[in-house]
Short mmCIF file of C-alpha atoms in Angstrom, two decimals:
data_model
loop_
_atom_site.label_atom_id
_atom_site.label_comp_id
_atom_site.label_asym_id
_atom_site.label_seq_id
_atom_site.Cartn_x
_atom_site.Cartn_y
_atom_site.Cartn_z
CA UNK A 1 -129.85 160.42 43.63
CA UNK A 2 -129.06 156.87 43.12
CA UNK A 3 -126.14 154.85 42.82
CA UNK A 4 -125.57 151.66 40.16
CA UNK A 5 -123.06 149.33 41.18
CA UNK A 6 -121.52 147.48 37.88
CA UNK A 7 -119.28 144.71 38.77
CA UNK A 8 -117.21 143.08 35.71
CA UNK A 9 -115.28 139.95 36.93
CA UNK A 10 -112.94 138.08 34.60
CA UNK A 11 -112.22 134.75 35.37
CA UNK A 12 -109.16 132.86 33.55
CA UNK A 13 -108.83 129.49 34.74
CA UNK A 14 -106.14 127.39 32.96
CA UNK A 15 -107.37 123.73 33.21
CA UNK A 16 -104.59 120.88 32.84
CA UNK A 17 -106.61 118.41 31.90
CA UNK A 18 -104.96 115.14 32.36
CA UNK A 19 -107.69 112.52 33.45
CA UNK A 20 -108.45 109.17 31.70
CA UNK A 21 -112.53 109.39 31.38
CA UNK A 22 -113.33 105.99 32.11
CA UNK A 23 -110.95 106.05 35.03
CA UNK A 24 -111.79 109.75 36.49
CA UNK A 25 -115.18 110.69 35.89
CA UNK A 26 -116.43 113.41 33.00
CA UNK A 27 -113.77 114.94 30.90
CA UNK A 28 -114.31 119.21 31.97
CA UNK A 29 -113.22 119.77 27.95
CA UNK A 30 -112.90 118.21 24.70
CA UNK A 31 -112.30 119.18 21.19
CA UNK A 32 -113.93 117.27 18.00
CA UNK A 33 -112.65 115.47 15.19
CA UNK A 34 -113.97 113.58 12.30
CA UNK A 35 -116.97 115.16 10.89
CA UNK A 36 -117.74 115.34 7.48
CA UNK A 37 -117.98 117.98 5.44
CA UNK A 38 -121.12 118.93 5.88
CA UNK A 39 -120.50 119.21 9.82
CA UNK A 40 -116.85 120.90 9.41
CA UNK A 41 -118.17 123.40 11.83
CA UNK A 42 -118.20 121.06 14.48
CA UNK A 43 -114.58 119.75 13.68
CA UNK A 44 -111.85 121.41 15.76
CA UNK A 45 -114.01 123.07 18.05
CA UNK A 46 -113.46 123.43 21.47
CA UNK A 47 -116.66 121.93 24.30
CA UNK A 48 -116.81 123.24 27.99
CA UNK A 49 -118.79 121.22 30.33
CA UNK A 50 -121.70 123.50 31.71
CA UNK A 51 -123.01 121.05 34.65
CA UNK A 52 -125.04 118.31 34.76
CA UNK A 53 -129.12 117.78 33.28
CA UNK A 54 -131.51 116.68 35.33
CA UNK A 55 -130.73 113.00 34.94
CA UNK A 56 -127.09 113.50 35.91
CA UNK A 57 -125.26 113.29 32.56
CA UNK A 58 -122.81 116.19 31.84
CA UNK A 59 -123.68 118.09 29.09
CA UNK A 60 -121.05 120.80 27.19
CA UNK A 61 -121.20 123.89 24.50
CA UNK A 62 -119.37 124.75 22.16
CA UNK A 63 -117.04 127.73 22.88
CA UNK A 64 -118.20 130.96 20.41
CA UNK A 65 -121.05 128.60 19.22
CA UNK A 66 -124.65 127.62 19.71
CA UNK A 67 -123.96 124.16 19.30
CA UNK A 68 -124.00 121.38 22.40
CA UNK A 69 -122.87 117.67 23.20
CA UNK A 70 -125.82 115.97 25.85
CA UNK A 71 -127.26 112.47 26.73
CA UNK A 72 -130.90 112.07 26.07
CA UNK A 73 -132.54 108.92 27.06
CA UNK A 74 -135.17 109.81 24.66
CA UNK A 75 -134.78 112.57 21.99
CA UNK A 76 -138.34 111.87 21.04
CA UNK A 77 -140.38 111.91 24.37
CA UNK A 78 -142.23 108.84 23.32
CA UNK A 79 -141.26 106.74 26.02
CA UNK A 80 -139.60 104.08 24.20
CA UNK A 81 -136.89 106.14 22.64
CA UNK A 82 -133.49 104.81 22.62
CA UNK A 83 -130.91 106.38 24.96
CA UNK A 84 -127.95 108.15 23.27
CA UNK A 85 -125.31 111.18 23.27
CA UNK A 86 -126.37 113.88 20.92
CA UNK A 87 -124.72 116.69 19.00
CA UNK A 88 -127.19 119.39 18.82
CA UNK A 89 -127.86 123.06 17.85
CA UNK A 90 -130.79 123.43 20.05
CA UNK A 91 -129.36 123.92 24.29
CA UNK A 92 -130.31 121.26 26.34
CA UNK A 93 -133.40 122.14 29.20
CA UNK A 94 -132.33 121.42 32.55
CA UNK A 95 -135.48 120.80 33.84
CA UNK A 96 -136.60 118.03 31.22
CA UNK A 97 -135.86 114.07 31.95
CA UNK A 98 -136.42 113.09 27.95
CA UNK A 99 -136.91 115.05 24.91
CA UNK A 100 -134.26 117.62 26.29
CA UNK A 101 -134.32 120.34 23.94
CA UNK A 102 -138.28 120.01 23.52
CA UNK A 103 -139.07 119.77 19.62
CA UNK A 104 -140.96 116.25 20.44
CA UNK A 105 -138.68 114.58 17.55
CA UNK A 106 -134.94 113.36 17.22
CA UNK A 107 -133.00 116.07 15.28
CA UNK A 108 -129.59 116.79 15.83
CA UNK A 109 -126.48 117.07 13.95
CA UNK A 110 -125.12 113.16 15.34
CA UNK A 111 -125.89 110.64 17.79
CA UNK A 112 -124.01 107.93 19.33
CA UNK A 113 -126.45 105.44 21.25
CA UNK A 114 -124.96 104.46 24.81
CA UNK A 115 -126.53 102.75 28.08
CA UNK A 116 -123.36 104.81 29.28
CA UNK A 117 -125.04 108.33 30.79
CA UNK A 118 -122.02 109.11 32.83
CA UNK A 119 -119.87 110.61 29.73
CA UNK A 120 -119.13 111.16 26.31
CA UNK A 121 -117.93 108.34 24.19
CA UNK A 122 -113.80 109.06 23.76
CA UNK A 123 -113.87 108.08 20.27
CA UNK A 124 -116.36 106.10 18.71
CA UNK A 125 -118.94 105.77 15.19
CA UNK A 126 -121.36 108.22 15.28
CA UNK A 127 -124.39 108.50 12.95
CA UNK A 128 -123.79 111.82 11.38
CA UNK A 129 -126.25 113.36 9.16
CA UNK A 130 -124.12 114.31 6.10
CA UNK A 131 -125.84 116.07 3.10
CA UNK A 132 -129.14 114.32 4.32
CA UNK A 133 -128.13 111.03 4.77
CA UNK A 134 -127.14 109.41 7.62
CA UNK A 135 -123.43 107.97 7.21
CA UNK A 136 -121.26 106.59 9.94
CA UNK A 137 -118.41 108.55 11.21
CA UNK A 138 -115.44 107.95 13.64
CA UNK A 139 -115.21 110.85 15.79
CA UNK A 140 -112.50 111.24 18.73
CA UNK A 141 -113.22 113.85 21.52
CA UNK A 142 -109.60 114.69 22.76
CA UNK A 143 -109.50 116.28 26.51
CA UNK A 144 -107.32 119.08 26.18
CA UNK A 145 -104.94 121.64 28.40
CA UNK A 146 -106.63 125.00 27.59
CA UNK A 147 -107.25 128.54 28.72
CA UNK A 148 -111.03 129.03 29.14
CA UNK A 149 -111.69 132.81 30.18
CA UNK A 150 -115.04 133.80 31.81
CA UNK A 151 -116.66 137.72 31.89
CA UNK A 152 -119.33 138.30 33.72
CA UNK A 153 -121.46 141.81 34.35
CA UNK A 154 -123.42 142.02 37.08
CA UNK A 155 -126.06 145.19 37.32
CA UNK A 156 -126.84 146.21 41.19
CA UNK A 157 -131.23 146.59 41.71
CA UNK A 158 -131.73 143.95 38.39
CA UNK A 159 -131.55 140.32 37.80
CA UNK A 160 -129.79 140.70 34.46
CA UNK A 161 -126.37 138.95 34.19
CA UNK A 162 -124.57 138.66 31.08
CA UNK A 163 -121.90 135.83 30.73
CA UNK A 164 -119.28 135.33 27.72
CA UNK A 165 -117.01 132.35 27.02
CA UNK A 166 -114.41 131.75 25.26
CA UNK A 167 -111.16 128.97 25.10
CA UNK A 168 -108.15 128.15 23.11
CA UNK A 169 -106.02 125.48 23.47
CA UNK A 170 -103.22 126.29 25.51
CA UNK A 171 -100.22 127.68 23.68
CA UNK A 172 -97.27 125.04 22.18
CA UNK A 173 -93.99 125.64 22.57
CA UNK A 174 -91.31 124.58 20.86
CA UNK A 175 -90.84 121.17 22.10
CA UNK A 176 -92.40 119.09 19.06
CA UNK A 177 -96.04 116.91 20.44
CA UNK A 178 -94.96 113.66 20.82
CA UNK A 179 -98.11 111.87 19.15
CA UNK A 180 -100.68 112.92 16.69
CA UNK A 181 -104.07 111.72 15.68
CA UNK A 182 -105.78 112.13 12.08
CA UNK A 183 -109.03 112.79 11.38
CA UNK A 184 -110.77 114.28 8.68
CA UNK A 185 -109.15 111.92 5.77
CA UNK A 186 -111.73 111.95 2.64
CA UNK A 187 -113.24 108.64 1.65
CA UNK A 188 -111.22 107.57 -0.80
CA UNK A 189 -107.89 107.76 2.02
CA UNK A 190 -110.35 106.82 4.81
CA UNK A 191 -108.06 104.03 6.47
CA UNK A 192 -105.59 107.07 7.56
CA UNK A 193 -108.78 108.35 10.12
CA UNK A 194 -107.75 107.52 13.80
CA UNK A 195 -104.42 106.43 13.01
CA UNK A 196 -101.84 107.84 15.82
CA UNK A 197 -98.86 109.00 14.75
CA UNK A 198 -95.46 109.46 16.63
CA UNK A 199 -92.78 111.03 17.12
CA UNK A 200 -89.45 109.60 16.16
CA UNK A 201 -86.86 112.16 15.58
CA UNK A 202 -85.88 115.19 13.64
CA UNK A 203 -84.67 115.35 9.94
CA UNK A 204 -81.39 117.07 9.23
CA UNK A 205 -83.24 120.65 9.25
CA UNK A 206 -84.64 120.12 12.58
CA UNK A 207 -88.08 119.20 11.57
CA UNK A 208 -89.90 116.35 13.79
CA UNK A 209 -91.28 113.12 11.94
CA UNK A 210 -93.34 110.95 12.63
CA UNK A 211 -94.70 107.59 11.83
CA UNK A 212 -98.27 105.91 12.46
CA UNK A 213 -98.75 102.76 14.57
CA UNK A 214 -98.95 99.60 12.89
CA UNK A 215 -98.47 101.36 9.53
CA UNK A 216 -95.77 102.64 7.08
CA UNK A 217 -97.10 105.89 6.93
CA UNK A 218 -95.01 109.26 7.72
CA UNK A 219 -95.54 113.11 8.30
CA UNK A 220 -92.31 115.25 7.56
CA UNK A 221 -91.26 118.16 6.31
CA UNK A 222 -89.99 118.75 3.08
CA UNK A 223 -87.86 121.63 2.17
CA UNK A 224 -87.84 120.79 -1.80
CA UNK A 225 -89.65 117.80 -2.04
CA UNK A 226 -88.10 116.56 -5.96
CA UNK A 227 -85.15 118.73 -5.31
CA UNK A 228 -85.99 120.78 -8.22
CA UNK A 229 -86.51 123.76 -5.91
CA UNK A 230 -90.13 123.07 -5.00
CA UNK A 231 -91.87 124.78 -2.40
CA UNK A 232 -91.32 123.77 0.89
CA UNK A 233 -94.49 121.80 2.58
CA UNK A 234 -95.26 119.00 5.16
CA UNK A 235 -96.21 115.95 3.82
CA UNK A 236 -98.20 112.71 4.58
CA UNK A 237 -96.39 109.51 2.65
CA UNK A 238 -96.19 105.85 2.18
CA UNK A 239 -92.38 106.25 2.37
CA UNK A 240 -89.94 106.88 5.37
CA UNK A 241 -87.53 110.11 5.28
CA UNK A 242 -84.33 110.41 4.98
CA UNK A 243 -82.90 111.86 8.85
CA UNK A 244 -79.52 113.05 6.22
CA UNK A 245 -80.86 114.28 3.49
CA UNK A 246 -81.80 118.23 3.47
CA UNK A 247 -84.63 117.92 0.27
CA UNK A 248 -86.58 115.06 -1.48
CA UNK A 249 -86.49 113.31 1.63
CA UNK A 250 -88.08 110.39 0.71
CA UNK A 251 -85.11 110.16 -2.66
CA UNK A 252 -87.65 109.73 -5.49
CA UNK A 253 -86.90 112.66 -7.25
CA UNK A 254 -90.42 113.88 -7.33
CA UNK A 255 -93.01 115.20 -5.45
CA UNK A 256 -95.42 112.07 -4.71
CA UNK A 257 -97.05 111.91 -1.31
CA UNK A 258 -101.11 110.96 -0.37
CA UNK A 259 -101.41 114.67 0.73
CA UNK A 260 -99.63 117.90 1.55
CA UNK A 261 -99.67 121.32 3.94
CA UNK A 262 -97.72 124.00 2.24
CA UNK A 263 -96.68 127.35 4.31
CA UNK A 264 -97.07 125.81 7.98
CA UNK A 265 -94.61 125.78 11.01
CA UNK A 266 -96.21 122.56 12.43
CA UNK A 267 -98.69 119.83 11.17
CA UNK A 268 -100.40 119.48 14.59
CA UNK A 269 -104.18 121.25 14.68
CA UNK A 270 -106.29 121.51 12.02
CA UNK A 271 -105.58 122.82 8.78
CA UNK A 272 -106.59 122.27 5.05
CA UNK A 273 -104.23 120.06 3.26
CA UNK A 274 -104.01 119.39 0.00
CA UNK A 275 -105.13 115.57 -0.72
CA UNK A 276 -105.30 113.20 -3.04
CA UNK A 277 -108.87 111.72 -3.07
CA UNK A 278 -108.94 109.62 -5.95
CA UNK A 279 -109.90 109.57 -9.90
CA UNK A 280 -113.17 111.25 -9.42
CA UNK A 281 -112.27 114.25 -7.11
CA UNK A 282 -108.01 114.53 -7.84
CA UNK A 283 -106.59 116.95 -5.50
CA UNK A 284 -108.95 118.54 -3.04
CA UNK A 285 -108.51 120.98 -0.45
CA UNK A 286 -109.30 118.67 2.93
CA UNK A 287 -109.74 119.58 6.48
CA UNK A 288 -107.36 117.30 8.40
CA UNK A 289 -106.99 117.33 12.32
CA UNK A 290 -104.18 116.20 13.54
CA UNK A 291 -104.55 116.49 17.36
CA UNK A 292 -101.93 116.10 20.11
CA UNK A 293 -102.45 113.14 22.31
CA UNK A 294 -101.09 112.32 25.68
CA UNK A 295 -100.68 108.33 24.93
CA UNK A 296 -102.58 105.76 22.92
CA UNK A 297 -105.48 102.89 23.29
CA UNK A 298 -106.53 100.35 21.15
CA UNK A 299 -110.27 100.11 19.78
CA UNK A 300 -112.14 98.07 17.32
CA UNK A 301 -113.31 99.45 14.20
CA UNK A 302 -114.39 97.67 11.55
CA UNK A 303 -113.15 94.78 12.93
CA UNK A 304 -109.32 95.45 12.69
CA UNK A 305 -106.99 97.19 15.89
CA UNK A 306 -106.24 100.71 15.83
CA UNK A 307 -104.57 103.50 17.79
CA UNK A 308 -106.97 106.09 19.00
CA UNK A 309 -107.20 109.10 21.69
CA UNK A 310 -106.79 108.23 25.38
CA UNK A 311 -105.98 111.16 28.01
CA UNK A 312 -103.37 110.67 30.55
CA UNK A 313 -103.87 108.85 33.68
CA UNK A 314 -104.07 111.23 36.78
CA UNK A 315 -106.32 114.23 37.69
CA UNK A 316 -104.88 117.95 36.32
CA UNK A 317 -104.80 121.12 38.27
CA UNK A 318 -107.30 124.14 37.90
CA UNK A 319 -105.31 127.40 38.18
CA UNK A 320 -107.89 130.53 38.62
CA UNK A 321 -107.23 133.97 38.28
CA UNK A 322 -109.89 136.66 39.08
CA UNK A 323 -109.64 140.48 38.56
CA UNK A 324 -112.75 142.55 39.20
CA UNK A 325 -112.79 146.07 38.62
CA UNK A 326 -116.00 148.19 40.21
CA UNK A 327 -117.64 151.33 38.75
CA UNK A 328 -119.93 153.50 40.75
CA UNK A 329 -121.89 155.89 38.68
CA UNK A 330 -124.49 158.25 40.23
CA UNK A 331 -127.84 158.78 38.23
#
């Protein structure tokens, strides 16, 4: 008679993560906005860092997904390559310099070339290939506070071990986020895309607003946006609302806004709002991000200032939580 020791061990370990990148080192987690359509899948989704390649960048996975963020100093293996952060489906080998996920050609979802191996570009234009061309796109990687939970099975006499992860973002409570960053904007409403908005009060039925930097644009609730007894939504508009008024905030009697999210307790996280998106396409159903920030940078794009993701200054604290339980089974 033998015995089989199985081990499970669940790991939670909430990560405050609170640490400006360029001033702290690697970010431990991120989550992704900006992708086109074609790429939604990557929008919104939450990246663990897994350790290190062999040339000491960190490299991260998607929670749930196969899908991976790593710096290759050349995706091709030629030897002349140029060096650059890559989203990929294909996981990264650890024991490769160049060419790290070994198909001896670039291919990858996006790339963002960098000299800079130590991390992730915090926001930036990627080259994203989007219905098979390759367009540029601004993403933002915003560190986040999250919940990242571990199980792991160990077998007694074998080598196999099984590991699952999977992360949310940490729970909001009712205190409104004081800023906001957009992504996901379609082309025609493009200029809204890394704008940060904030927070600057409630309306008379206790909804936050907010306004972007630099910009008269605004994200409220609505109750009954023409007073006519419309549905209530959360709007994105050109004009400011009313902190008195309890419908039509913005007074003009009708419901006129660049884009809308109907049946929603917040506007923060992503969501598909309904968006104006010009002559050709009308109203379309858009996947817009609007991710909580801890405070604001400027960057160049395109030449003019803008407000875009920065974490908060200062190192967080890791919180970890294990619980085994052991089963001993004869055979």
């Amino acid at each position: 008679m033998s015995s089989t020791l199985r081990i499970r061990v669940s790991v939670v370990v909430a990560a405050a993560i609170a640490g400006s990148q360029l001033a702290h080192g690697q970010p431990y987690s991120f989550i992704v906005t900006g992708a086109c359509d074609d790429n939604e899948h990557l929008d919104g989704k939450f990246f663990v860092k897994m350790g290190n390649t062999l040339g000491g960048s960190p490299w991260y996975k998607a929670t749930g997904a196969e899908q991976y963020v790593y710096y290759d100093p050349d995706c091709g293996g030629s030897g002349d390559g140029t060096a650059r952060w890559v989203f990929d489906k294909d996981r990264p080998n650890m024991t490769r310099a160049t060419d790290l996920d070994g198909d001896g050609q670039c291919e990858y979802y996006a790339r963002f070339d960098s000299v800079v191996k130590s991390e992730p570009p915090e926001s930036g234009t990627w080259t994203m290939n989007c219905d098979n061309k390759w367009v540029e796109k601004f993403l933002v990687f915003m560190e986040t506070t999250s919940t990242t939970a571990t199980s792991t099975t160990v077998t007694a006499g074998t080598t196999g071990v099984t590991t699952t992860l999977a992360a949310t973002t940490a729970p909001k409570g009712a205190v409104a986020p004081k800023l906001l960053a957009l992504s996901g904007a379609c082309d025609y409403k493009n200029n809204l895309n890394g704008l940060t908005f904030e927070l600057q009060g409630t309306t008379a039925e206790g909804e936050p607003y907010y306004k972007s930097h630099g910009m008269n644009y605004y994200i409220y609730h609505d109750a009954d946006c023409d007073g006519s007894g419309s549905a209530p939504r959360w709007v994105l508009d050109g004009d400011r609302p009313s902190a008195l008024a309890a419908s039509d905030l913005d007074g003009d009697h009708k419901c006129d806004y660049f884009a809308r999210l109907d049946d929603a307790k917040s506007p923060a996280g992503p969501a598909t709002w309904r968006m104006y998106c010009g002559s050709q396409l009308g109203w379309s159903d858009v996947k817009l991000t609007l991710s909580e920030v801890s405070k604001t940078s400027t960057s160049a794009k395109t030449g003019d200032s803008m407000m875009v993701l920065s974490s908060a200054v200062g190192h967080g604290s890791v919180w970890v939580a294990i619980a085994a339980t052991i089963f001993v089974g004869a055979m």
